[in-house]
Amino acid sequence: MSGRLKQVRQVFLDMDGTIYHGGTLFPTTIPFLDFLKERGIGYAFLSNNSSFSTAEYVEKLRGMGIESGPENFYTSTCYTIDYLKRKCPEIRKLHLFGMPCIRPEFEAAGFELTDTEPQAVVVAFHRDFHYRDLCRAAWFLRQGVPGYATHPDVFCPTDLPTWLPDCGAVTKCLEASTNVKLKVLGKPDPGMLVEAAARRGVGTGECLMAGDRLATDIALGVNAGALTCHILAPGADLVVPEGIRPDYQVNNLGELKRIWEHV
Protein backbone atom coordinates (compact mmCIF):
# COMPACT_ATOMS: atom_id res chain seq x y z
CA MET A 1 0.00 0.00 0.00
CA SER A 2 2.87 2.38 0.75
CA GLY A 3 3.88 2.07 -2.87
CA ARG A 4 0.68 3.81 -3.91
CA LEU A 5 1.70 6.87 -1.90
CA LYS A 6 4.55 7.34 -4.37
CA GLN A 7 1.96 7.78 -7.15
CA VAL A 8 -0.04 10.49 -5.36
CA ARG A 9 0.03 13.85 -7.15
CA GLN A 10 -2.93 15.48 -5.43
CA VAL A 11 -4.27 15.37 -1.87
CA PHE A 12 -7.84 16.31 -1.04
CA LEU A 13 -8.51 17.22 2.57
CA ASP A 14 -11.75 17.45 4.46
CA MET A 15 -11.81 20.52 6.66
CA ASP A 16 -13.61 20.42 10.03
CA GLY A 17 -12.32 17.42 11.95
CA THR A 18 -9.32 17.00 9.65
CA ILE A 19 -7.37 20.29 9.47
CA TYR A 20 -9.21 22.11 12.25
CA HIS A 21 -12.08 21.71 14.69
CA GLY A 22 -14.50 24.61 14.89
CA GLY A 23 -12.23 27.63 15.25
CA THR A 24 -9.07 25.77 16.27
CA LEU A 25 -6.42 24.73 13.75
CA PHE A 26 -4.76 21.40 14.51
CA PRO A 27 -0.98 21.82 15.10
CA THR A 28 -0.18 19.10 12.55
CA THR A 29 -1.95 20.85 9.65
CA ILE A 30 0.57 23.45 8.50
CA PRO A 31 3.59 21.07 8.75
CA PHE A 32 1.66 18.57 6.62
CA LEU A 33 0.83 21.20 3.99
CA ASP A 34 4.48 22.31 3.96
CA PHE A 35 5.50 18.68 3.45
CA LEU A 36 3.24 18.43 0.39
CA LYS A 37 4.62 21.67 -1.04
CA GLU A 38 8.20 20.43 -0.61
CA ARG A 39 7.36 17.30 -2.59
CA GLY A 40 5.51 19.16 -5.31
CA ILE A 41 2.19 17.52 -4.42
CA GLY A 42 -0.93 19.58 -4.90
CA TYR A 43 -3.62 19.88 -2.27
CA ALA A 44 -7.15 21.23 -2.02
CA PHE A 45 -9.87 21.33 0.59
CA LEU A 46 -13.10 19.40 -0.04
CA SER A 47 -16.03 20.40 2.13
CA ASN A 48 -19.65 19.31 2.16
CA ASN A 49 -20.55 22.39 4.20
CA SER A 50 -22.54 24.56 1.79
CA SER A 51 -23.41 27.22 4.37
CA PHE A 52 -20.22 29.16 3.64
CA SER A 53 -18.98 30.61 0.37
CA THR A 54 -15.57 29.83 -1.04
CA ALA A 55 -14.50 33.41 -0.27
CA GLU A 56 -15.47 32.91 3.37
CA TYR A 57 -13.42 29.71 3.55
CA VAL A 58 -10.40 31.55 2.13
CA GLU A 59 -10.74 34.16 4.87
CA LYS A 60 -11.29 31.55 7.58
CA LEU A 61 -8.08 29.73 6.71
CA ARG A 62 -6.17 32.98 6.35
CA GLY A 63 -7.21 33.80 9.90
CA MET A 64 -5.71 30.46 10.96
CA GLY A 65 -2.42 31.16 9.20
CA ILE A 66 -3.05 29.24 5.96
CA GLU A 67 -2.72 31.29 2.79
CA SER A 68 -4.98 29.96 0.07
CA GLY A 69 -7.15 31.04 -2.84
CA PRO A 70 -10.42 29.90 -4.42
CA GLU A 71 -8.47 27.36 -6.47
CA ASN A 72 -7.65 25.51 -3.24
CA PHE A 73 -11.29 24.69 -2.50
CA TYR A 74 -14.01 22.48 -3.94
CA THR A 75 -17.24 22.50 -1.96
CA SER A 76 -20.55 20.72 -2.36
CA THR A 77 -21.86 24.03 -3.73
CA CYS A 78 -19.22 23.89 -6.48
CA TYR A 79 -20.11 20.29 -7.25
CA THR A 80 -23.83 21.02 -7.36
CA ILE A 81 -23.19 23.78 -9.88
CA ASP A 82 -20.92 21.54 -11.98
CA TYR A 83 -23.40 18.66 -11.79
CA LEU A 84 -26.35 20.75 -12.94
CA LYS A 85 -24.39 22.34 -15.78
CA ARG A 86 -23.06 18.98 -16.98
CA LYS A 87 -26.04 16.68 -16.36
CA CYS A 88 -29.01 19.08 -16.61
CA PRO A 89 -28.04 21.88 -19.01
CA GLU A 90 -31.70 22.70 -19.59
CA ILE A 91 -32.07 23.87 -15.97
CA ARG A 92 -31.30 27.58 -15.64
CA LYS A 93 -33.85 28.80 -13.05
CA LEU A 94 -33.35 27.61 -9.46
CA HIS A 95 -35.15 28.01 -6.19
CA LEU A 96 -32.33 28.00 -3.63
CA PHE A 97 -32.95 26.99 -0.04
CA GLY A 98 -29.63 28.14 1.36
CA MET A 99 -27.55 30.91 2.88
CA PRO A 100 -27.38 34.26 1.04
CA CYS A 101 -23.58 33.96 0.83
CA ILE A 102 -23.73 31.13 -1.74
CA ARG A 103 -26.21 32.85 -4.06
CA PRO A 104 -23.45 34.72 -5.98
CA GLU A 105 -21.73 31.42 -6.81
CA PHE A 106 -24.86 30.13 -8.57
CA GLU A 107 -25.45 33.47 -10.27
CA ALA A 108 -21.84 33.66 -11.47
CA ALA A 109 -22.37 30.24 -13.06
CA GLY A 110 -25.29 31.61 -15.07
CA PHE A 111 -28.23 30.45 -12.97
CA GLU A 112 -31.25 32.64 -12.26
CA LEU A 113 -32.43 32.36 -8.66
CA THR A 114 -36.16 32.73 -8.34
CA ASP A 115 -39.10 32.21 -6.00
CA THR A 116 -41.54 31.72 -8.87
CA GLU A 117 -41.60 28.96 -11.50
CA PRO A 118 -38.16 27.42 -10.88
CA GLN A 119 -36.93 24.49 -12.94
CA ALA A 120 -35.25 22.90 -9.92
CA VAL A 121 -35.02 23.24 -6.15
CA VAL A 122 -31.55 23.21 -4.56
CA VAL A 123 -31.37 22.47 -0.84
CA ALA A 124 -28.16 23.52 0.91
CA PHE A 125 -27.09 23.81 4.55
CA HIS A 126 -29.15 26.79 5.72
CA ARG A 127 -28.25 28.07 9.20
CA ASP A 128 -30.77 30.92 9.26
CA PHE A 129 -34.02 29.82 7.64
CA HIS A 130 -37.63 30.60 8.55
CA TYR A 131 -40.36 27.98 8.50
CA ARG A 132 -41.91 29.68 5.46
CA ASP A 133 -38.67 28.99 3.55
CA LEU A 134 -39.05 25.27 4.23
CA CYS A 135 -42.71 25.42 3.19
CA ARG A 136 -41.87 27.18 -0.07
CA ALA A 137 -39.28 24.56 -1.03
CA ALA A 138 -41.75 21.80 -0.13
CA TRP A 139 -44.46 23.43 -2.26
CA PHE A 140 -42.29 23.43 -5.38
CA LEU A 141 -41.32 19.79 -4.79
CA ARG A 142 -44.99 18.84 -4.48
CA GLN A 143 -45.67 20.59 -7.79
CA GLY A 144 -43.23 18.25 -9.51
CA VAL A 145 -40.14 20.49 -9.57
CA PRO A 146 -37.05 18.24 -9.24
CA GLY A 147 -34.97 18.67 -6.11
CA TYR A 148 -31.23 18.47 -5.49
CA ALA A 149 -29.47 18.48 -2.11
CA THR A 150 -25.88 19.69 -1.93
CA HIS A 151 -24.83 16.93 0.51
CA PRO A 152 -26.16 14.21 2.84
CA ASP A 153 -24.64 15.19 6.22
CA VAL A 154 -27.34 15.14 8.89
CA PHE A 155 -25.29 17.14 11.39
CA CYS A 156 -22.41 19.60 11.24
CA PRO A 157 -19.51 19.35 13.71
CA THR A 158 -18.93 22.24 16.09
CA ASP A 159 -16.80 23.00 19.13
CA LEU A 160 -19.63 25.05 20.65
CA PRO A 161 -22.16 23.73 23.20
CA THR A 162 -24.89 23.12 20.63
CA TRP A 163 -25.95 20.61 17.96
CA LEU A 164 -26.24 21.62 14.31
CA PRO A 165 -28.77 19.74 12.12
CA ASP A 166 -27.35 19.88 8.60
CA CYS A 167 -28.55 19.68 5.02
CA GLY A 168 -29.22 15.95 5.18
CA ALA A 169 -31.63 16.39 8.08
CA VAL A 170 -33.60 19.08 6.23
CA THR A 171 -33.58 16.91 3.10
CA LYS A 172 -35.12 14.04 5.05
CA CYS A 173 -37.75 16.43 6.43
CA LEU A 174 -38.67 17.60 2.93
CA GLU A 175 -38.76 14.06 1.57
CA ALA A 176 -40.96 12.86 4.42
CA SER A 177 -43.39 15.78 4.16
CA THR A 178 -43.71 15.73 0.35
CA ASN A 179 -43.15 12.05 -0.54
CA VAL A 180 -40.60 13.27 -3.11
CA LYS A 181 -37.02 12.01 -3.32
CA LEU A 182 -34.24 14.51 -3.89
CA LYS A 183 -31.01 13.81 -5.75
CA VAL A 184 -28.32 14.05 -3.06
CA LEU A 185 -24.90 15.28 -4.21
CA GLY A 186 -21.65 16.01 -2.36
CA LYS A 187 -19.48 13.45 -0.61
CA PRO A 188 -19.69 10.39 -0.97
CA ASP A 189 -20.87 10.81 -4.58
CA PRO A 190 -17.73 9.81 -6.54
CA GLY A 191 -18.51 12.48 -9.11
CA MET A 192 -17.40 15.13 -6.62
CA LEU A 193 -13.87 13.75 -6.52
CA VAL A 194 -13.83 13.12 -10.26
CA GLU A 195 -14.74 16.76 -10.93
CA ALA A 196 -12.29 18.10 -8.35
CA ALA A 197 -9.46 15.98 -9.77
CA ALA A 198 -10.28 16.91 -13.37
CA ARG A 199 -10.01 20.59 -12.46
CA ARG A 200 -6.44 19.87 -11.40
CA GLY A 201 -5.49 17.71 -14.35
CA VAL A 202 -5.10 14.44 -12.47
CA GLY A 203 -6.94 11.15 -12.38
CA THR A 204 -8.57 9.90 -9.20
CA GLY A 205 -6.04 7.05 -9.05
CA GLU A 206 -3.36 9.71 -8.45
CA CYS A 207 -5.27 11.25 -5.53
CA LEU A 208 -5.44 10.72 -1.80
CA MET A 209 -8.60 11.65 0.12
CA ALA A 210 -8.19 12.35 3.84
CA GLY A 211 -11.01 12.99 6.26
CA ASP A 212 -12.60 12.08 9.57
CA ARG A 213 -15.94 10.71 8.34
CA LEU A 214 -16.07 7.19 6.97
CA ALA A 215 -19.57 7.70 5.55
CA THR A 216 -18.63 10.71 3.42
CA ASP A 217 -14.90 11.45 3.16
CA ILE A 218 -13.58 7.91 3.02
CA ALA A 219 -16.55 6.53 1.09
CA LEU A 220 -15.95 9.26 -1.49
CA GLY A 221 -12.36 8.17 -1.99
CA VAL A 222 -13.26 4.50 -2.10
CA ASN A 223 -16.10 5.11 -4.57
CA ALA A 224 -13.85 7.17 -6.84
CA GLY A 225 -10.86 4.81 -6.74
CA ALA A 226 -8.56 7.10 -4.79
CA LEU A 227 -6.20 6.27 -1.94
CA THR A 228 -7.81 7.07 1.42
CA CYS A 229 -6.71 8.09 4.90
CA HIS A 230 -9.13 8.12 7.82
CA ILE A 231 -8.41 10.67 10.54
CA LEU A 232 -9.72 9.14 13.76
CA ALA A 233 -12.20 11.44 15.49
CA PRO A 234 -14.76 10.14 18.01
CA GLY A 235 -18.33 10.93 17.01
CA ALA A 236 -17.52 11.86 13.43
CA ASP A 237 -20.00 9.25 12.16
CA LEU A 238 -23.40 8.85 13.81
CA VAL A 239 -23.72 5.49 12.08
CA VAL A 240 -20.55 3.68 11.04
CA PRO A 241 -21.03 2.40 7.48
CA GLU A 242 -20.33 -1.21 6.65
CA GLY A 243 -17.81 -2.21 4.02
CA ILE A 244 -15.86 1.08 3.94
CA ARG A 245 -12.21 0.34 4.63
CA PRO A 246 -9.63 3.15 4.47
CA ASP A 247 -6.13 2.45 3.19
CA TYR A 248 -4.65 4.29 6.18
CA GLN A 249 -6.02 5.15 9.60
CA VAL A 250 -4.20 7.71 11.74
CA ASN A 251 -4.88 10.05 14.63
CA ASN A 252 -3.80 13.18 12.77
CA LEU A 253 -2.05 14.45 9.65
CA GLY A 254 1.28 14.38 11.47
CA GLU A 255 1.10 10.59 11.61
CA LEU A 256 0.31 10.43 7.89
CA LYS A 257 3.30 12.68 7.23
CA ARG A 258 5.60 10.33 9.16
CA ILE A 259 4.34 7.32 7.17
CA TRP A 260 4.84 9.20 3.90
CA GLU A 261 8.37 10.32 4.81
CA HIS A 262 9.48 6.68 4.88
CA VAL A 263 8.05 5.76 1.49
C-alpha positions as a Markdown table, in Angstrom:
| # | Residue | x | y | z |
|---|---|---|---|---|
| 1 | Met | 0.0 | 0.0 | 0.0 |
| 2 | Ser | 2.9 | 2.4 | 0.8 |
| 3 | Gly | 3.9 | 2.1 | -2.9 |
| 4 | Arg | 0.7 | 3.8 | -3.9 |
| 5 | Leu | 1.7 | 6.9 | -1.9 |
| 6 | Lys | 4.5 | 7.3 | -4.4 |
| 7 | Gln | 2.0 | 7.8 | -7.1 |
| 8 | Val | 0.0 | 10.5 | -5.4 |
| 9 | Arg | 0.0 | 13.8 | -7.2 |
| 10 | Gln | -2.9 | 15.5 | -5.4 |
| 11 | Val | -4.3 | 15.4 | -1.9 |
| 12 | Phe | -7.8 | 16.3 | -1.0 |
| 13 | Leu | -8.5 | 17.2 | 2.6 |
| 14 | Asp | -11.8 | 17.5 | 4.5 |
| 15 | Met | -11.8 | 20.5 | 6.7 |
| 16 | Asp | -13.6 | 20.4 | 10.0 |
| 17 | Gly | -12.3 | 17.4 | 12.0 |
| 18 | Thr | -9.3 | 17.0 | 9.6 |
| 19 | Ile | -7.4 | 20.3 | 9.5 |
| 20 | Tyr | -9.2 | 22.1 | 12.3 |
| 21 | His | -12.1 | 21.7 | 14.7 |
| 22 | Gly | -14.5 | 24.6 | 14.9 |
| 23 | Gly | -12.2 | 27.6 | 15.2 |
| 24 | Thr | -9.1 | 25.8 | 16.3 |
| 25 | Leu | -6.4 | 24.7 | 13.8 |
| 26 | Phe | -4.8 | 21.4 | 14.5 |
| 27 | Pro | -1.0 | 21.8 | 15.1 |
| 28 | Thr | -0.2 | 19.1 | 12.5 |
| 29 | Thr | -1.9 | 20.9 | 9.7 |
| 30 | Ile | 0.6 | 23.4 | 8.5 |
| 31 | Pro | 3.6 | 21.1 | 8.8 |
| 32 | Phe | 1.7 | 18.6 | 6.6 |
| 33 | Leu | 0.8 | 21.2 | 4.0 |
| 34 | Asp | 4.5 | 22.3 | 4.0 |
| 35 | Phe | 5.5 | 18.7 | 3.5 |
| 36 | Leu | 3.2 | 18.4 | 0.4 |
| 37 | Lys | 4.6 | 21.7 | -1.0 |
| 38 | Glu | 8.2 | 20.4 | -0.6 |
| 39 | Arg | 7.4 | 17.3 | -2.6 |
| 40 | Gly | 5.5 | 19.2 | -5.3 |
| 41 | Ile | 2.2 | 17.5 | -4.4 |
| 42 | Gly | -0.9 | 19.6 | -4.9 |
| 43 | Tyr | -3.6 | 19.9 | -2.3 |
| 44 | Ala | -7.1 | 21.2 | -2.0 |
| 45 | Phe | -9.9 | 21.3 | 0.6 |
| 46 | Leu | -13.1 | 19.4 | 0.0 |
| 47 | Ser | -16.0 | 20.4 | 2.1 |
| 48 | Asn | -19.6 | 19.3 | 2.2 |
| 49 | Asn | -20.5 | 22.4 | 4.2 |
| 50 | Ser | -22.5 | 24.6 | 1.8 |
| 51 | Ser | -23.4 | 27.2 | 4.4 |
| 52 | Phe | -20.2 | 29.2 | 3.6 |
| 53 | Ser | -19.0 | 30.6 | 0.4 |
| 54 | Thr | -15.6 | 29.8 | -1.0 |
| 55 | Ala | -14.5 | 33.4 | -0.3 |
| 56 | Glu | -15.5 | 32.9 | 3.4 |
| 57 | Tyr | -13.4 | 29.7 | 3.5 |
| 58 | Val | -10.4 | 31.5 | 2.1 |
| 59 | Glu | -10.7 | 34.2 | 4.9 |
| 60 | Lys | -11.3 | 31.5 | 7.6 |
| 61 | Leu | -8.1 | 29.7 | 6.7 |
| 62 | Arg | -6.2 | 33.0 | 6.3 |
| 63 | Gly | -7.2 | 33.8 | 9.9 |
| 64 | Met | -5.7 | 30.5 | 11.0 |
| 65 | Gly | -2.4 | 31.2 | 9.2 |
| 66 | Ile | -3.0 | 29.2 | 6.0 |
| 67 | Glu | -2.7 | 31.3 | 2.8 |
| 68 | Ser | -5.0 | 30.0 | 0.1 |
| 69 | Gly | -7.2 | 31.0 | -2.8 |
| 70 | Pro | -10.4 | 29.9 | -4.4 |
| 71 | Glu | -8.5 | 27.4 | -6.5 |
| 72 | Asn | -7.6 | 25.5 | -3.2 |
| 73 | Phe | -11.3 | 24.7 | -2.5 |
| 74 | Tyr | -14.0 | 22.5 | -3.9 |
| 75 | Thr | -17.2 | 22.5 | -2.0 |
| 76 | Ser | -20.5 | 20.7 | -2.4 |
| 77 | Thr | -21.9 | 24.0 | -3.7 |
| 78 | Cys | -19.2 | 23.9 | -6.5 |
| 79 | Tyr | -20.1 | 20.3 | -7.2 |
| 80 | Thr | -23.8 | 21.0 | -7.4 |
| 81 | Ile | -23.2 | 23.8 | -9.9 |
| 82 | Asp | -20.9 | 21.5 | -12.0 |
| 83 | Tyr | -23.4 | 18.7 | -11.8 |
| 84 | Leu | -26.4 | 20.7 | -12.9 |
| 85 | Lys | -24.4 | 22.3 | -15.8 |
| 86 | Arg | -23.1 | 19.0 | -17.0 |
| 87 | Lys | -26.0 | 16.7 | -16.4 |
| 88 | Cys | -29.0 | 19.1 | -16.6 |
| 89 | Pro | -28.0 | 21.9 | -19.0 |
| 90 | Glu | -31.7 | 22.7 | -19.6 |
| 91 | Ile | -32.1 | 23.9 | -16.0 |
| 92 | Arg | -31.3 | 27.6 | -15.6 |
| 93 | Lys | -33.8 | 28.8 | -13.0 |
| 94 | Leu | -33.4 | 27.6 | -9.5 |
| 95 | His | -35.2 | 28.0 | -6.2 |
| 96 | Leu | -32.3 | 28.0 | -3.6 |
| 97 | Phe | -32.9 | 27.0 | 0.0 |
| 98 | Gly | -29.6 | 28.1 | 1.4 |
| 99 | Met | -27.5 | 30.9 | 2.9 |
| 100 | Pro | -27.4 | 34.3 | 1.0 |
| 101 | Cys | -23.6 | 34.0 | 0.8 |
| 102 | Ile | -23.7 | 31.1 | -1.7 |
| 103 | Arg | -26.2 | 32.9 | -4.1 |
| 104 | Pro | -23.4 | 34.7 | -6.0 |
| 105 | Glu | -21.7 | 31.4 | -6.8 |
| 106 | Phe | -24.9 | 30.1 | -8.6 |
| 107 | Glu | -25.4 | 33.5 | -10.3 |
| 108 | Ala | -21.8 | 33.7 | -11.5 |
| 109 | Ala | -22.4 | 30.2 | -13.1 |
| 110 | Gly | -25.3 | 31.6 | -15.1 |
| 111 | Phe | -28.2 | 30.4 | -13.0 |
| 112 | Glu | -31.2 | 32.6 | -12.3 |
| 113 | Leu | -32.4 | 32.4 | -8.7 |
| 114 | Thr | -36.2 | 32.7 | -8.3 |
| 115 | Asp | -39.1 | 32.2 | -6.0 |
| 116 | Thr | -41.5 | 31.7 | -8.9 |
| 117 | Glu | -41.6 | 29.0 | -11.5 |
| 118 | Pro | -38.2 | 27.4 | -10.9 |
| 119 | Gln | -36.9 | 24.5 | -12.9 |
| 120 | Ala | -35.2 | 22.9 | -9.9 |
| 121 | Val | -35.0 | 23.2 | -6.1 |
| 122 | Val | -31.6 | 23.2 | -4.6 |
| 123 | Val | -31.4 | 22.5 | -0.8 |
| 124 | Ala | -28.2 | 23.5 | 0.9 |
| 125 | Phe | -27.1 | 23.8 | 4.6 |
| 126 | His | -29.2 | 26.8 | 5.7 |
| 127 | Arg | -28.3 | 28.1 | 9.2 |
| 128 | Asp | -30.8 | 30.9 | 9.3 |
| 129 | Phe | -34.0 | 29.8 | 7.6 |
| 130 | His | -37.6 | 30.6 | 8.5 |
| 131 | Tyr | -40.4 | 28.0 | 8.5 |
| 132 | Arg | -41.9 | 29.7 | 5.5 |
| 133 | Asp | -38.7 | 29.0 | 3.5 |
| 134 | Leu | -39.1 | 25.3 | 4.2 |
| 135 | Cys | -42.7 | 25.4 | 3.2 |
| 136 | Arg | -41.9 | 27.2 | -0.1 |
| 137 | Ala | -39.3 | 24.6 | -1.0 |
| 138 | Ala | -41.7 | 21.8 | -0.1 |
| 139 | Trp | -44.5 | 23.4 | -2.3 |
| 140 | Phe | -42.3 | 23.4 | -5.4 |
| 141 | Leu | -41.3 | 19.8 | -4.8 |
| 142 | Arg | -45.0 | 18.8 | -4.5 |
| 143 | Gln | -45.7 | 20.6 | -7.8 |
| 144 | Gly | -43.2 | 18.3 | -9.5 |
| 145 | Val | -40.1 | 20.5 | -9.6 |
| 146 | Pro | -37.1 | 18.2 | -9.2 |
| 147 | Gly | -35.0 | 18.7 | -6.1 |
| 148 | Tyr | -31.2 | 18.5 | -5.5 |
| 149 | Ala | -29.5 | 18.5 | -2.1 |
| 150 | Thr | -25.9 | 19.7 | -1.9 |
| 151 | His | -24.8 | 16.9 | 0.5 |
| 152 | Pro | -26.2 | 14.2 | 2.8 |
| 153 | Asp | -24.6 | 15.2 | 6.2 |
| 154 | Val | -27.3 | 15.1 | 8.9 |
| 155 | Phe | -25.3 | 17.1 | 11.4 |
| 156 | Cys | -22.4 | 19.6 | 11.2 |
| 157 | Pro | -19.5 | 19.3 | 13.7 |
| 158 | Thr | -18.9 | 22.2 | 16.1 |
| 159 | Asp | -16.8 | 23.0 | 19.1 |
| 160 | Leu | -19.6 | 25.1 | 20.6 |
| 161 | Pro | -22.2 | 23.7 | 23.2 |
| 162 | Thr | -24.9 | 23.1 | 20.6 |
| 163 | Trp | -26.0 | 20.6 | 18.0 |
| 164 | Leu | -26.2 | 21.6 | 14.3 |
| 165 | Pro | -28.8 | 19.7 | 12.1 |
| 166 | Asp | -27.3 | 19.9 | 8.6 |
| 167 | Cys | -28.6 | 19.7 | 5.0 |
| 168 | Gly | -29.2 | 15.9 | 5.2 |
| 169 | Ala | -31.6 | 16.4 | 8.1 |
| 170 | Val | -33.6 | 19.1 | 6.2 |
| 171 | Thr | -33.6 | 16.9 | 3.1 |
| 172 | Lys | -35.1 | 14.0 | 5.1 |
| 173 | Cys | -37.7 | 16.4 | 6.4 |
| 174 | Leu | -38.7 | 17.6 | 2.9 |
| 175 | Glu | -38.8 | 14.1 | 1.6 |
| 176 | Ala | -41.0 | 12.9 | 4.4 |
| 177 | Ser | -43.4 | 15.8 | 4.2 |
| 178 | Thr | -43.7 | 15.7 | 0.3 |
| 179 | Asn | -43.2 | 12.0 | -0.5 |
| 180 | Val | -40.6 | 13.3 | -3.1 |
| 181 | Lys | -37.0 | 12.0 | -3.3 |
| 182 | Leu | -34.2 | 14.5 | -3.9 |
| 183 | Lys | -31.0 | 13.8 | -5.8 |
| 184 | Val | -28.3 | 14.0 | -3.1 |
| 185 | Leu | -24.9 | 15.3 | -4.2 |
| 186 | Gly | -21.7 | 16.0 | -2.4 |
| 187 | Lys | -19.5 | 13.5 | -0.6 |
| 188 | Pro | -19.7 | 10.4 | -1.0 |
| 189 | Asp | -20.9 | 10.8 | -4.6 |
| 190 | Pro | -17.7 | 9.8 | -6.5 |
| 191 | Gly | -18.5 | 12.5 | -9.1 |
| 192 | Met | -17.4 | 15.1 | -6.6 |
| 193 | Leu | -13.9 | 13.8 | -6.5 |
| 194 | Val | -13.8 | 13.1 | -10.3 |
| 195 | Glu | -14.7 | 16.8 | -10.9 |
| 196 | Ala | -12.3 | 18.1 | -8.3 |
| 197 | Ala | -9.5 | 16.0 | -9.8 |
| 198 | Ala | -10.3 | 16.9 | -13.4 |
| 199 | Arg | -10.0 | 20.6 | -12.5 |
| 200 | Arg | -6.4 | 19.9 | -11.4 |
| 201 | Gly | -5.5 | 17.7 | -14.4 |
| 202 | Val | -5.1 | 14.4 | -12.5 |
| 203 | Gly | -6.9 | 11.1 | -12.4 |
| 204 | Thr | -8.6 | 9.9 | -9.2 |
| 205 | Gly | -6.0 | 7.0 | -9.1 |
| 206 | Glu | -3.4 | 9.7 | -8.5 |
| 207 | Cys | -5.3 | 11.3 | -5.5 |
| 208 | Leu | -5.4 | 10.7 | -1.8 |
| 209 | Met | -8.6 | 11.7 | 0.1 |
| 210 | Ala | -8.2 | 12.3 | 3.8 |
| 211 | Gly | -11.0 | 13.0 | 6.3 |
| 212 | Asp | -12.6 | 12.1 | 9.6 |
| 213 | Arg | -15.9 | 10.7 | 8.3 |
| 214 | Leu | -16.1 | 7.2 | 7.0 |
| 215 | Ala | -19.6 | 7.7 | 5.6 |
| 216 | Thr | -18.6 | 10.7 | 3.4 |
| 217 | Asp | -14.9 | 11.5 | 3.2 |
| 218 | Ile | -13.6 | 7.9 | 3.0 |
| 219 | Ala | -16.6 | 6.5 | 1.1 |
| 220 | Leu | -16.0 | 9.3 | -1.5 |
| 221 | Gly | -12.4 | 8.2 | -2.0 |
| 222 | Val | -13.3 | 4.5 | -2.1 |
| 223 | Asn | -16.1 | 5.1 | -4.6 |
| 224 | Ala | -13.8 | 7.2 | -6.8 |
| 225 | Gly | -10.9 | 4.8 | -6.7 |
| 226 | Ala | -8.6 | 7.1 | -4.8 |
| 227 | Leu | -6.2 | 6.3 | -1.9 |
| 228 | Thr | -7.8 | 7.1 | 1.4 |
| 229 | Cys | -6.7 | 8.1 | 4.9 |
| 230 | His | -9.1 | 8.1 | 7.8 |
| 231 | Ile | -8.4 | 10.7 | 10.5 |
| 232 | Leu | -9.7 | 9.1 | 13.8 |
| 233 | Ala | -12.2 | 11.4 | 15.5 |
| 234 | Pro | -14.8 | 10.1 | 18.0 |
| 235 | Gly | -18.3 | 10.9 | 17.0 |
| 236 | Ala | -17.5 | 11.9 | 13.4 |
| 237 | Asp | -20.0 | 9.2 | 12.2 |
| 238 | Leu | -23.4 | 8.9 | 13.8 |
| 239 | Val | -23.7 | 5.5 | 12.1 |
| 240 | Val | -20.5 | 3.7 | 11.0 |
| 241 | Pro | -21.0 | 2.4 | 7.5 |
| 242 | Glu | -20.3 | -1.2 | 6.6 |
| 243 | Gly | -17.8 | -2.2 | 4.0 |
| 244 | Ile | -15.9 | 1.1 | 3.9 |
| 245 | Arg | -12.2 | 0.3 | 4.6 |
| 246 | Pro | -9.6 | 3.2 | 4.5 |
| 247 | Asp | -6.1 | 2.5 | 3.2 |
| 248 | Tyr | -4.6 | 4.3 | 6.2 |
| 249 | Gln | -6.0 | 5.1 | 9.6 |
| 250 | Val | -4.2 | 7.7 | 11.7 |
| 251 | Asn | -4.9 | 10.1 | 14.6 |
| 252 | Asn | -3.8 | 13.2 | 12.8 |
| 253 | Leu | -2.1 | 14.5 | 9.7 |
| 254 | Gly | 1.3 | 14.4 | 11.5 |
| 255 | Glu | 1.1 | 10.6 | 11.6 |
| 256 | Leu | 0.3 | 10.4 | 7.9 |
| 257 | Lys | 3.3 | 12.7 | 7.2 |
| 258 | Arg | 5.6 | 10.3 | 9.2 |
| 259 | Ile | 4.3 | 7.3 | 7.2 |
| 260 | Trp | 4.8 | 9.2 | 3.9 |
| 261 | Glu | 8.4 | 10.3 | 4.8 |
| 262 | His | 9.5 | 6.7 | 4.9 |
| 263 | Val | 8.0 | 5.8 | 1.5 |
